[in-house]
PDB file of C-alpha atoms and ligand atoms in Angstrom:
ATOM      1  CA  UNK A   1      17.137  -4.805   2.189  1.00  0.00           C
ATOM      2  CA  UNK A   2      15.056  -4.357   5.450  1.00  0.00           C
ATOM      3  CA  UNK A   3      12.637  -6.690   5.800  1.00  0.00           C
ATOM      4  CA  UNK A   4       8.785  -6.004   5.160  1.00  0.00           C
ATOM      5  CA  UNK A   5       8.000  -6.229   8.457  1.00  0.00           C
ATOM      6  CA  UNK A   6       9.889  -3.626   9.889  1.00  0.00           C
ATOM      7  CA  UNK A   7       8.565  -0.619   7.301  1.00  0.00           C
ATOM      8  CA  UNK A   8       6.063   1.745   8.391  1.00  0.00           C
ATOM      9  CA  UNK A   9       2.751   0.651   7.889  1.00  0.00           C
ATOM     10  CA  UNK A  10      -0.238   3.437   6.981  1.00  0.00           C
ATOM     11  CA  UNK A  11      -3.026   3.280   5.233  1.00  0.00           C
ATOM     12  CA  UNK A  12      -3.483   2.973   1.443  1.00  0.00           C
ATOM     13  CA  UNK A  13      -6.336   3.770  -0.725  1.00  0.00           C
ATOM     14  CA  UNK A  14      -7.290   2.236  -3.910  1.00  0.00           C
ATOM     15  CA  UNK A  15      -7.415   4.642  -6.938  1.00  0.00           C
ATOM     16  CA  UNK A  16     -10.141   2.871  -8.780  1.00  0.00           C
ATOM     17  CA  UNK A  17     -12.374   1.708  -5.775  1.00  0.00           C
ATOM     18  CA  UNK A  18     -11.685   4.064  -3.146  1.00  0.00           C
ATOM     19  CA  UNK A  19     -11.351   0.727  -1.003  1.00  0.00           C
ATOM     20  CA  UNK A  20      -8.944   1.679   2.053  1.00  0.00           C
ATOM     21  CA  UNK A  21      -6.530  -0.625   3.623  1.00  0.00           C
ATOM     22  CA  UNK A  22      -3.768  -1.714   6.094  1.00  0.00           C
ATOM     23  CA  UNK A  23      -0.369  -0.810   3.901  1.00  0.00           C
ATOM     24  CA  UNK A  24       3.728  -0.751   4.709  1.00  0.00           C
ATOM     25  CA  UNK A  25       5.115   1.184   2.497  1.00  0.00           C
ATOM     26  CA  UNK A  26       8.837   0.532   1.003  1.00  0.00           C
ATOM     27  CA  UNK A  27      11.361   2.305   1.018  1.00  0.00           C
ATOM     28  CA  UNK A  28      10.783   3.266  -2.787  1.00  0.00           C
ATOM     29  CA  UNK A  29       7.335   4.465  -2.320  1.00  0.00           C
ATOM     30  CA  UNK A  30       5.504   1.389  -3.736  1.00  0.00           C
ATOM     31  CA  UNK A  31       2.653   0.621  -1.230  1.00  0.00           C
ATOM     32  CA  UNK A  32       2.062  -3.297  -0.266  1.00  0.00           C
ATOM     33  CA  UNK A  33      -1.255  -3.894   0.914  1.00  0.00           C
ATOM     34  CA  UNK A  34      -1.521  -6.187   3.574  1.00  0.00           C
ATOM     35  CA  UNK A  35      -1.909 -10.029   2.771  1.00  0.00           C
ATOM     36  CA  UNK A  36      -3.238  -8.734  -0.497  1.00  0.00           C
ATOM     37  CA  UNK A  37       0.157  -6.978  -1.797  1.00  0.00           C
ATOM     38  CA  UNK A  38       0.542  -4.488  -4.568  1.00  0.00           C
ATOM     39  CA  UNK A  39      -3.427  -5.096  -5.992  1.00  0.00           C
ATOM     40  CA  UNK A  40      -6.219  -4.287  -4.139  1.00  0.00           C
ATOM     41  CA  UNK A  41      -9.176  -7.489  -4.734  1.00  0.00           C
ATOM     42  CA  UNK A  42     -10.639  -5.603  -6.986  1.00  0.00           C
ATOM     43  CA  UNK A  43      -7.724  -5.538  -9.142  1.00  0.00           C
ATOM     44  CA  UNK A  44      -6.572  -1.877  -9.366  1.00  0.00           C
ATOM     45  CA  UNK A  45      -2.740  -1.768  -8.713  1.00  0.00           C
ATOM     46  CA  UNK A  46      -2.904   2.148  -8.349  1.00  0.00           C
ATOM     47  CA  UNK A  47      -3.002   2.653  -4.501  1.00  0.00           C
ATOM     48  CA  UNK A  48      -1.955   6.175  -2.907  1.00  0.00           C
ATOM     49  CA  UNK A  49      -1.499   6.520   0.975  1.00  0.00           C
ATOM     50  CA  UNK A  50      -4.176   7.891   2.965  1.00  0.00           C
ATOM     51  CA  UNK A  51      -3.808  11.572   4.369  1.00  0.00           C
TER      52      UNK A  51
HETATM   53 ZN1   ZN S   1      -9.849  -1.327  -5.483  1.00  0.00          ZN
END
């Protein structure tokens, strides 16, 4: 598996909080906020990328 550091990073949105944020995103889709991972702090998991 390629390591997390190496996937594209963008820029995610949270769903609930509209809270943006530094993201890589894997090769399946999921979006990893980072040094928070898949929740944003206010504890929505639903993130979408930033477009
Ligand atoms: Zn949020």
């Amino acid at each position: 598996m390629t390591a997390l550091q190496d996937r594209p990073t963008t820029v995610a949105i949270c769903e609930q909080c509209g809270s943006p944020g530094a993201a890589r995103e894997l090769e399946d889709g999921t979006l990893l906020l980072i040094g928070a991972g898949k929740r944003c702090p206010c504890g929505c998991d639903r993130l979408r990328r930033f477009r």
